[in-house]
Coordinates of C-alpha atoms and ligand atoms in Angstrom, one line a residue:
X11 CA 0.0 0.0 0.0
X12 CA 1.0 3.6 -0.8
X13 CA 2.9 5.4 2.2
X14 CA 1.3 8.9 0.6
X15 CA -1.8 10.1 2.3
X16 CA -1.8 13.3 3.0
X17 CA -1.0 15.8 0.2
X18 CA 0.5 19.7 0.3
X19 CA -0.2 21.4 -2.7
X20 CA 1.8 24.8 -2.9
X21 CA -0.4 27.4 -5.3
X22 CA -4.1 27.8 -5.4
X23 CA -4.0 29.0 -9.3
X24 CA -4.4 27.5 -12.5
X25 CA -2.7 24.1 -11.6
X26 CA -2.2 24.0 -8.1
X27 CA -6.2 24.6 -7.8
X28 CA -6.5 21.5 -10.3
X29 CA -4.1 19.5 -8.5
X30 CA -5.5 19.7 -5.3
X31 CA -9.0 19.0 -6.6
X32 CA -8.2 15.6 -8.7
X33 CA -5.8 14.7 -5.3
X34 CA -9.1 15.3 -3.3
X35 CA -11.5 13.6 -6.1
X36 CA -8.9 10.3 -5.4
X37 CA -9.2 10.4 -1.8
X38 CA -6.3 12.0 -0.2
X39 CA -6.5 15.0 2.6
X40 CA -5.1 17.8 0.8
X41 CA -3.8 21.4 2.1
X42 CA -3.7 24.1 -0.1
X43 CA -1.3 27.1 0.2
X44 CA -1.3 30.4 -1.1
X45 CA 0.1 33.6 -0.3
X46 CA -3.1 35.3 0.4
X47 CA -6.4 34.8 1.5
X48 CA -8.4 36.2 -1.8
X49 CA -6.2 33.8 -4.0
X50 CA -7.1 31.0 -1.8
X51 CA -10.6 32.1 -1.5
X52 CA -10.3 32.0 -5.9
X53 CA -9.0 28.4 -6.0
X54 CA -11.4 27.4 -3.5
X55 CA -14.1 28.8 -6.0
X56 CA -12.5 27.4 -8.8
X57 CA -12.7 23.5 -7.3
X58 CA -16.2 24.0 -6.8
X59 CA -17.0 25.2 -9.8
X60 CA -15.1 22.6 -11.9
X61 CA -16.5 19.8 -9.2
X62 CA -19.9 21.2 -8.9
X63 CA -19.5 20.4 -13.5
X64 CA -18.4 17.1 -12.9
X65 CA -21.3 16.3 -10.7
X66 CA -23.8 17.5 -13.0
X67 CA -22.2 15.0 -15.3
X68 CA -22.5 12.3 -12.7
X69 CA -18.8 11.9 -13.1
X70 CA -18.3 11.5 -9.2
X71 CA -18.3 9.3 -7.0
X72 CA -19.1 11.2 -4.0
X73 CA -21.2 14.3 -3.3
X74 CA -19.3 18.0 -4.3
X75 CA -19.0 18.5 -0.6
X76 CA -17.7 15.4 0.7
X77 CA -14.7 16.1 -1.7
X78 CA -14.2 19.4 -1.2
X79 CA -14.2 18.6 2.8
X80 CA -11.0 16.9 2.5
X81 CA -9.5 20.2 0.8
X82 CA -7.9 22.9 3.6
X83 CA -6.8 25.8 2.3
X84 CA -3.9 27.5 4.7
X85 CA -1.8 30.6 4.1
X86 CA 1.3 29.3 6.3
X87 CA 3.6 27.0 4.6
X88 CA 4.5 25.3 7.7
X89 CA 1.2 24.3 8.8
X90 CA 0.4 23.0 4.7
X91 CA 3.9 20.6 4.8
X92 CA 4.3 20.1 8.3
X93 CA 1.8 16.6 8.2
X94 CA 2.5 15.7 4.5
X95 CA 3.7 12.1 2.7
X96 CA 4.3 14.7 -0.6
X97 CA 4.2 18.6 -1.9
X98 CA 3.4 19.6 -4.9
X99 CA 4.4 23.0 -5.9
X100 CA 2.8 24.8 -8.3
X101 CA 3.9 28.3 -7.5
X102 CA 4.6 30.5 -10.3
X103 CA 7.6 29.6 -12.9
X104 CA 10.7 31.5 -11.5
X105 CA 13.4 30.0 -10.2
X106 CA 14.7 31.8 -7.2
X107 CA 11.1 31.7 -5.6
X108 CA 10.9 27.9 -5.8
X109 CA 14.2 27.6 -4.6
X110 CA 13.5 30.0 -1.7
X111 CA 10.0 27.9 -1.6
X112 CA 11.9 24.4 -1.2
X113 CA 14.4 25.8 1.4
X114 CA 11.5 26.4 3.7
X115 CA 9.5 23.2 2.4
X116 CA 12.8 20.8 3.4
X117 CA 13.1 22.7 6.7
X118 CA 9.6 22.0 7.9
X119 CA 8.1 19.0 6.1
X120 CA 9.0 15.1 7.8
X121 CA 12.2 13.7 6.9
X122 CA 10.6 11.1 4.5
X123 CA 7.9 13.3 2.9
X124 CA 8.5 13.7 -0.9
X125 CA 9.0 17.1 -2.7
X126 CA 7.9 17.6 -6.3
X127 CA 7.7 20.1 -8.7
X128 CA 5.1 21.2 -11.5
X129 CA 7.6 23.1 -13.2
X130 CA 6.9 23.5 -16.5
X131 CA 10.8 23.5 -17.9
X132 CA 13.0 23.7 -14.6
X133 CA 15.8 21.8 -14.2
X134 CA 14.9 19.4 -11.3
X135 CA 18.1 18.2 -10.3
X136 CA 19.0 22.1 -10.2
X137 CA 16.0 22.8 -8.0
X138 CA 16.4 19.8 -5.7
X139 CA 19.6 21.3 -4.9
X140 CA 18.2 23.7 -2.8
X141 CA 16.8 20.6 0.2
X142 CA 18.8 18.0 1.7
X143 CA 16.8 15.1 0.2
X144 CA 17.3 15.1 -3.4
X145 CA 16.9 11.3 -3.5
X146 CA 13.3 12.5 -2.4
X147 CA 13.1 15.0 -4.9
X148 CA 11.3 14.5 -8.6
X149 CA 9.1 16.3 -11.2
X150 CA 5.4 16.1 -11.3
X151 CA 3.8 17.5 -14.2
X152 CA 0.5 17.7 -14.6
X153 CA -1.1 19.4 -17.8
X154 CA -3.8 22.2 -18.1
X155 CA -6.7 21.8 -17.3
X156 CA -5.7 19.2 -14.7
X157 CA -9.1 17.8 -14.3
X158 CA -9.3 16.8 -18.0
X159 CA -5.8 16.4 -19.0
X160 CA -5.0 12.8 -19.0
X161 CA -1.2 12.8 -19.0
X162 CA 1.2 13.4 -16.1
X163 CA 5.4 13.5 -16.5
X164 CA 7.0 11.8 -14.1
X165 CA 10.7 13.3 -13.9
X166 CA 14.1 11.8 -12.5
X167 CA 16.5 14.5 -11.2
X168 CA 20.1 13.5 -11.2
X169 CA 19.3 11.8 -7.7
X170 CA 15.7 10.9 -7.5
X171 CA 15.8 7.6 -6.1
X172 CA 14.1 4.6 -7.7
X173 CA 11.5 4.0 -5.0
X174 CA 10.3 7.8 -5.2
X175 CA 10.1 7.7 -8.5
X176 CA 7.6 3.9 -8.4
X177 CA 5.5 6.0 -5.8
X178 CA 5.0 8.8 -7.5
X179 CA 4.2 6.6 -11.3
X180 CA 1.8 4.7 -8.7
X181 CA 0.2 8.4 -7.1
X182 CA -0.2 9.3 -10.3
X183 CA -2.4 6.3 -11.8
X184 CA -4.3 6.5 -8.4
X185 CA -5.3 10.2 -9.6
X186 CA -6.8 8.0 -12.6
X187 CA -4.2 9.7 -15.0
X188 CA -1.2 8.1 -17.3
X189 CA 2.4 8.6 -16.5
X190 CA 4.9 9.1 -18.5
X191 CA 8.7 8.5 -16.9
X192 CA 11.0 11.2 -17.9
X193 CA 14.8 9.4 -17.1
X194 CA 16.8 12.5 -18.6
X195 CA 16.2 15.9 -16.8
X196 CA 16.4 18.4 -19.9
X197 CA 14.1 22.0 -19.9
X198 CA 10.8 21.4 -20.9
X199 CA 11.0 17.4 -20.4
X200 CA 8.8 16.0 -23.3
X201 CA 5.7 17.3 -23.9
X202 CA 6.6 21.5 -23.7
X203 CA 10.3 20.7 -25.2
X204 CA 8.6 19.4 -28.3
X205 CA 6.1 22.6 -28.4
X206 CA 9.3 25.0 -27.6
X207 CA 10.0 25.8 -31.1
X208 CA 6.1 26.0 -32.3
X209 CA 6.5 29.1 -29.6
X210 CA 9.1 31.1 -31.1
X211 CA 7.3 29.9 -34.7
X212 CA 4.0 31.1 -33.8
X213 CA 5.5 34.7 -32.3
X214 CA 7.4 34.8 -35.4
X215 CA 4.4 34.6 -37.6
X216 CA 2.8 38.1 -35.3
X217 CA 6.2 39.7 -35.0
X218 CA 6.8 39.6 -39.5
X219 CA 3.3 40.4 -39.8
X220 CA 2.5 36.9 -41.6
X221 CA -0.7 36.4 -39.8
X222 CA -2.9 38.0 -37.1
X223 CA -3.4 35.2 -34.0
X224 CA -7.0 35.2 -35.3
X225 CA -5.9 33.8 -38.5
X226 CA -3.9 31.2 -36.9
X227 CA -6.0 30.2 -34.8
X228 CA -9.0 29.8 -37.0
X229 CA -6.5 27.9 -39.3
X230 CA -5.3 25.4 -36.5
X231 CA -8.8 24.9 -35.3
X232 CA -10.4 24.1 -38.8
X233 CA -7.6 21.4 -38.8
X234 CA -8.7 19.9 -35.2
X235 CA -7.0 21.2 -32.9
X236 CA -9.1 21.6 -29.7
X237 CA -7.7 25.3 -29.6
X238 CA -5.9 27.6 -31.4
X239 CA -2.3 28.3 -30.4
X240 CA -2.6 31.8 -29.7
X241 CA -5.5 30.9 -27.3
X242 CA -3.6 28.0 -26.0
X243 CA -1.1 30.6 -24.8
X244 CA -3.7 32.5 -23.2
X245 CA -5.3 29.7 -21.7
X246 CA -1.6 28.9 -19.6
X247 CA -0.7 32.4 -19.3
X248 CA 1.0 34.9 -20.9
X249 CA 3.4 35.2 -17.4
X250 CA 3.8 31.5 -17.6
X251 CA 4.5 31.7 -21.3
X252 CA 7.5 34.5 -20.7
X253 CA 9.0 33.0 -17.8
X254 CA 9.1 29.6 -19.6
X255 CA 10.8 31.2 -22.7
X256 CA 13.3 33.0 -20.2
X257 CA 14.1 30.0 -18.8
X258 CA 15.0 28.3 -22.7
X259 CA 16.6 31.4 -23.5
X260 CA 19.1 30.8 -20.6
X261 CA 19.6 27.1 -20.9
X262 CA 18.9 26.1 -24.3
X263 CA 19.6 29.8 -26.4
X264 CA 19.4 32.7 -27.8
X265 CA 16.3 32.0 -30.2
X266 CA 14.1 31.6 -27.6
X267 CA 14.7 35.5 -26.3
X268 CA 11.2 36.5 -25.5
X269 CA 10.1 39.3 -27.7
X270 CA 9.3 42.8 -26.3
X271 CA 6.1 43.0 -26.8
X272 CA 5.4 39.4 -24.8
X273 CA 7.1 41.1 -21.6
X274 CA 5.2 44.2 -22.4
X275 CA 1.6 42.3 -22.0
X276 CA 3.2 41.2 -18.7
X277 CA 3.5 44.4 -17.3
X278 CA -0.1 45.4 -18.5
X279 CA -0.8 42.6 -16.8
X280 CA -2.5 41.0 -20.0
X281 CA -2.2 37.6 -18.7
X282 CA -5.1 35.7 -20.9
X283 CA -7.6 34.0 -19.3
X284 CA -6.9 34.3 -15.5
X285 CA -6.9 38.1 -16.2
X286 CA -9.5 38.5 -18.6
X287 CA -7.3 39.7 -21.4
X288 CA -4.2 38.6 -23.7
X289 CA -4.2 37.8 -27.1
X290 CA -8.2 38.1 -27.0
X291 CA -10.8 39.4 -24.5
X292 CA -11.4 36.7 -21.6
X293 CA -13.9 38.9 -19.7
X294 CA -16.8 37.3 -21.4
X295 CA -15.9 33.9 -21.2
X296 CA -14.0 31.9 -24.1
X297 CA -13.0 34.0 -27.1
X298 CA -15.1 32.9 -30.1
X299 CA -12.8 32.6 -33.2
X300 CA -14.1 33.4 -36.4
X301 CA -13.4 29.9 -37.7
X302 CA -14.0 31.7 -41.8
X303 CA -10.8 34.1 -40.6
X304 CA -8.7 30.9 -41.6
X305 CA -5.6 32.2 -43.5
X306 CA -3.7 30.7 -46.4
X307 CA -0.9 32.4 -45.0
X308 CA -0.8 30.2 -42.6
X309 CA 1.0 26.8 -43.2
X310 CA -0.1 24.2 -40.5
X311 CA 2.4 22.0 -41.6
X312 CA 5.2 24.0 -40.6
X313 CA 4.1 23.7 -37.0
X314 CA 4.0 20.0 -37.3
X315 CA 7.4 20.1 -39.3
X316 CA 8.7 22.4 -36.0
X317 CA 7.5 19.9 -33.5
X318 CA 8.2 16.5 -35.7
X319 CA 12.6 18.1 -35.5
X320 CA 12.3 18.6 -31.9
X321 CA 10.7 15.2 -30.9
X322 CA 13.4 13.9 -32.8
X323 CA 16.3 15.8 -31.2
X324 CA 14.6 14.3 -28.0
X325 CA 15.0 10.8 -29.0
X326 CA 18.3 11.5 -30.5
X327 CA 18.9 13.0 -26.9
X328 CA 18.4 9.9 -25.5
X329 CA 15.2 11.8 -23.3
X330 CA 12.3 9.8 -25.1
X331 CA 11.1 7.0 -27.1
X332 CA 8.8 7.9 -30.5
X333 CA 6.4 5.9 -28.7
X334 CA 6.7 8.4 -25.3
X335 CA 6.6 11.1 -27.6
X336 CA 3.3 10.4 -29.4
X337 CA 1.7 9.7 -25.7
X338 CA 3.0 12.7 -24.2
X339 CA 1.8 15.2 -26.9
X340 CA -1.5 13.1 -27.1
X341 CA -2.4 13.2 -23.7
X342 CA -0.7 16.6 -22.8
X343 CA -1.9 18.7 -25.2
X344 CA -4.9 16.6 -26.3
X345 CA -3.6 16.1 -29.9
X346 CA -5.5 13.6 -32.6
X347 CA -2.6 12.4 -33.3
X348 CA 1.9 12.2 -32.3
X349 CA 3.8 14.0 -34.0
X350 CA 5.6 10.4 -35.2
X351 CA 1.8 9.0 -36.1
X352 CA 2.3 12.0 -38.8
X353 CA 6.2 12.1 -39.8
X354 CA 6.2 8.4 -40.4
X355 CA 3.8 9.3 -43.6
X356 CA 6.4 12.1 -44.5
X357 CA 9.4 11.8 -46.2
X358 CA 12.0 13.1 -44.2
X359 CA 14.2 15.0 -46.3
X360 CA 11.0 17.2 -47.2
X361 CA 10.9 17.9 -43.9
X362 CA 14.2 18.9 -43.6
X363 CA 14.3 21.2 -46.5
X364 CA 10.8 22.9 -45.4
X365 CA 12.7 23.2 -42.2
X366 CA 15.6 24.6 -43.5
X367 CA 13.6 27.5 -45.3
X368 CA 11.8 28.4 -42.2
X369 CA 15.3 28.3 -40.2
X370 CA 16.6 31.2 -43.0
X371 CA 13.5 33.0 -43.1
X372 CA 12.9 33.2 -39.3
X373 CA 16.5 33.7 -38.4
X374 CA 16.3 30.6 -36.1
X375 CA 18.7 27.8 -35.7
X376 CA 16.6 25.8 -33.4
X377 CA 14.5 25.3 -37.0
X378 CA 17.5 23.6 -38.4
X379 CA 16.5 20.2 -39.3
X380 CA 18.0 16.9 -36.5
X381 CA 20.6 14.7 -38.5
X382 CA 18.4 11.8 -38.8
X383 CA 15.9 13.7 -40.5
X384 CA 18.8 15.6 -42.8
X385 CA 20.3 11.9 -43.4
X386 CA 16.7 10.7 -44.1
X387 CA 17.3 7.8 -41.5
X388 CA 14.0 8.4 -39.7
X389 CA 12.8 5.2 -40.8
X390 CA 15.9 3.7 -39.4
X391 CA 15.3 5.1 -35.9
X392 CA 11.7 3.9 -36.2
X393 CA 13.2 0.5 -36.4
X394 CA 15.1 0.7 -33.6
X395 CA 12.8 1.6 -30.8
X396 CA 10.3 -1.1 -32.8
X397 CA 8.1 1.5 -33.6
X398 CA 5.3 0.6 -36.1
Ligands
CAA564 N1 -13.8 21.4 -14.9 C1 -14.8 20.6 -15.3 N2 -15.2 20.5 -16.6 C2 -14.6 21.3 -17.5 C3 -13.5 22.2 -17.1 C4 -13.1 22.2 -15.8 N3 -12.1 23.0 -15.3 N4 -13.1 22.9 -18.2 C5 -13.9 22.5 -19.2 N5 -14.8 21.5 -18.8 C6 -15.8 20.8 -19.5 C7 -16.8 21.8 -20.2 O1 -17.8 22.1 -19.3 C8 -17.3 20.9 -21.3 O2 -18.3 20.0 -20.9 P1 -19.5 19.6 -21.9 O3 -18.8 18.9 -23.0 O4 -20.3 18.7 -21.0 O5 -20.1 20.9 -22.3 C9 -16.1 20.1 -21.7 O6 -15.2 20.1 -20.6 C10 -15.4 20.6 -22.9 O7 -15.1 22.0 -22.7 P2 -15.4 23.1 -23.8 O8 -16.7 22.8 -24.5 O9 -15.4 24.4 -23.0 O10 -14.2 23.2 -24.7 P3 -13.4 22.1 -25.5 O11 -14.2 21.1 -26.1 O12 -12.5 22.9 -26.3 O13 -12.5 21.4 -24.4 C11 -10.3 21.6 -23.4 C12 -11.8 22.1 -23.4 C13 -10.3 20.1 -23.0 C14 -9.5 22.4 -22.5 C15 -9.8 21.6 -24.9 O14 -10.0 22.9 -25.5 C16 -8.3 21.3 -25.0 O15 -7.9 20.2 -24.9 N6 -7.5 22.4 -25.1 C17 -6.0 22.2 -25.2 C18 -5.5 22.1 -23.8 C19 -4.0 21.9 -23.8 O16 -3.3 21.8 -24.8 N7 -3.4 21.9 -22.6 C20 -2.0 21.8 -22.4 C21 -1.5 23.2 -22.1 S1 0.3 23.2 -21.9 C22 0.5 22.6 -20.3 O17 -0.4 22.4 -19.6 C23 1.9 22.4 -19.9 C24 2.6 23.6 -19.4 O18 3.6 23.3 -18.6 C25 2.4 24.9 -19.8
NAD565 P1 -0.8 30.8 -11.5 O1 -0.2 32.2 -11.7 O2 -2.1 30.5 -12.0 O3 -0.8 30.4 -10.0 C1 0.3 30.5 -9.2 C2 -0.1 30.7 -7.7 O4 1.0 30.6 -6.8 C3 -0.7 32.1 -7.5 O5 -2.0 32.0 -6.9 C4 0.2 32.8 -6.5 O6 -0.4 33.7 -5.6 C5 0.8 31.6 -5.8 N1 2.1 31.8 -5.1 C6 3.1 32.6 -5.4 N2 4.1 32.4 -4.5 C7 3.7 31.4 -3.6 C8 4.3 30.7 -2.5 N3 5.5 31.1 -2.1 N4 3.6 29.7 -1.9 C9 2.3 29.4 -2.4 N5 1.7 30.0 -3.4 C10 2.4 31.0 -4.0 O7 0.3 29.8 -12.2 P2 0.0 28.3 -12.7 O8 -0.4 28.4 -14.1 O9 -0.8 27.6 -11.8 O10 1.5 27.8 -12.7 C11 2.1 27.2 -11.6 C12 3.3 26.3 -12.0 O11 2.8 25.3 -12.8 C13 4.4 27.0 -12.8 O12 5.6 26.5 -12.5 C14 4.0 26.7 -14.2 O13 5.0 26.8 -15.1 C15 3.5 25.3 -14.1 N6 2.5 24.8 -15.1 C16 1.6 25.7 -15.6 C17 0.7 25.2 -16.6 C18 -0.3 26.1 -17.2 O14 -0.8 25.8 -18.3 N7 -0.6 27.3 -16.6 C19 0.7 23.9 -17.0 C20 1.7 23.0 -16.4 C21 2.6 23.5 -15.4

């Protein structure tokens, strides 16, 4: 039997609201942190809401208020870790405030209570660094919205130990959701590393005037994607969206420099959705996108290309298998289909040579095509993790 029990969730927002409510849905006491009482008062609100949705749909199986019973919110960090078997932190992305956060986490939580991180890039040997039990130290990340989004990464720092990381794949199927073991600790694990680049493709298209985020978006939805990009990016937050490409910038390069006008919306504090304004207008509910806005401009196989040359850097990294790659973007980002599922009806060395003309035209070389797909050995690689 599990020794986890009792769960610390650090961050009533977007995640850390979700987290604690699919921790509490699975039967585990939960205490939820945040820095002040509205924000707790917000996620509270949030759980119910979302619950109160899942009822109606007679998708639980206990009453809205039983559930949300086993949810304390607290504002003192001591008093949320002091009981805990794990914490989750899902405190905003910046490095020195987690650290700070896991100073004070390892200082007051029980010697065998396991830390995790819902870092969305972070390098989690880096941040484990800053307790004294990095053996007891991993990545947990969950996907948003949490409630619906199946998949969960399960990440080894340089010294997670073994045993940590089987409890935590085991937490995670009792929340009812898939893990996926990340053994290699690189930014953005699976899931985001492989949508890095469609980032810095998608601000290139606003920054050269290609198309308006309207006309992407209508595009990408017409082709099935549950939203469009730009909304996407709204939907995590624009915040969450600059830290993450501040933290690439630093440890993977220079191409991912945030543009101005992404740290401008910051500081008018057009975060999307949680503040009612990004990209589009929030205040209303979900923007409607003009799906006839659709734009021949935009070319939605250049995102796939994008994201097919990243997933295979990973592999080549050594960081995933194709067939973790398809699962991770499937159940991460709710995707039709992997972004393997569609190269292995490619030929590879069109890939590389569309790739190479968005690499010159965009002045990135993170668009530069992976050897296997310039040597057009993607078949071979196929082969070699048996993937059919
Ligand atoms: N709680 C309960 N139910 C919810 C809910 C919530 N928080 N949010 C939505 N729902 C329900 C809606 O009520 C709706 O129910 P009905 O079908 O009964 O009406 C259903 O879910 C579908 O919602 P919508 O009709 O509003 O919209 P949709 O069909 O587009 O589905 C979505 C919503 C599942 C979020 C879908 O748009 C989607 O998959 N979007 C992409 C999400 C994604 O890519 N997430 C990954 C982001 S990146 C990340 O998380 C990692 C990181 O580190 C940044
Ligand atoms: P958010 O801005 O919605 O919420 C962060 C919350 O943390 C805020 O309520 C804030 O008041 C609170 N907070 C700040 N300092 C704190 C502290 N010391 N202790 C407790 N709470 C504190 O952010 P979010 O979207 O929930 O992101 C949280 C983390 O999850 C980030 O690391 C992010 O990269 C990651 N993540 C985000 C998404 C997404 O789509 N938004 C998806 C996966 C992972």
């Amino acid at each position: 039997m599990s020794r986890i029990k009792k769960i610390a969730v650090l961050g009533a927002g977007l995640m850390g609201h979700g987290i604690a409510e699919v921790s509490a849905m699975a039967g585990y006491e939960v205490k939820m942190r945040d820095i002040k009482q509205e924000f707790l008062d917000k996620g509270m609100n949030m759980i119910k809401d979302s619950l109160q949705k899942m009822g109606a749909k007679g998708k639980l199986k206990e009453p809205v208020d039983k559930i949300l019973s086993r949810i304390t919110p607290v504002l003192s960090l001591e008093e949320a870790v002091k009981d805990a078997d794990l914490v989750i932190e899902a405190i905003p992305e910046i490095f020195d405030l987690k650290v700070q956060t896991f100073k004070e986490c390892d200082k007051y939580a029980k010697p065998d209570c396991i830390l995790a991180s819902n870092t969305s890039t972070m390098s989690i040997t880096e941040l484990s660094k800053a307790t004294n039990r990095q053996d007891k130290f991993a990545g947990l990340h969950f996907f948003n919205p949490v409630i619906l989004m199946r998949l969960v990464e399960v990440i080894r720092g340089q010294n997670t130990s073994e045993e940590v990381m089987k409890i935590l794949v085991e937490f995670v199927k009792s929340l009812g959701k898939v893990p996926v073991r990340v053994e290699k600790d690189v930014p953005g694990f699976i899931a985001n590393r492989i949508a890095a680049p469609t980032s810095v493709l998608l601000l290139g298209i606003y920054e050269k005037g290609v198309a308006t985020p309207e006309e992407v978006d209508a595009k990408m939805k017409s082709m099935g994607q549950p939203m469009g990009p730009f909304e996407l990016m709204d939907y995590v937050g624009i915040d969450t969206q600059y830290h993450i490409l501040k933290y690439y910038e630093k440890t993977i390069g220079p191409d991912y420099k945030p543009p101005e006008f992404l740290e401008k919306m910051v500081k008018e504090n057009k975060l999307g959705a949680k503040s009612g304004k990004g990209w589009y207008d929030w205040s209303a509910g979900r923007p409607q996108i003009d799906l006839s806005k659709a734009s021949e401009k935009v070319n939605p196989m250049d995102f796939m290309f994008v994201e097919i040359n990243e997933a295979v850097k990973l592999v080549e990294m050594g960081v995933a298998t194709p067939q973790d790659v398809d699962t991770a973007l499937k159940l991460g980002y709710n995707r039709p289909f992997g972004p393997f599922e569609l190269a292995r009806n490619l030929k590879d060395v069109e890939i590389a040579a569309r790739l190479e003309e968005l690499s010159k035209f965009y002045g990135k070389e993170i668009f530069k095509p992976a050897k296997t797909l310039k040597e057009g050995k993607l078949a071979k690689m196929f082969e070699k993790f048996g993937y059919t």
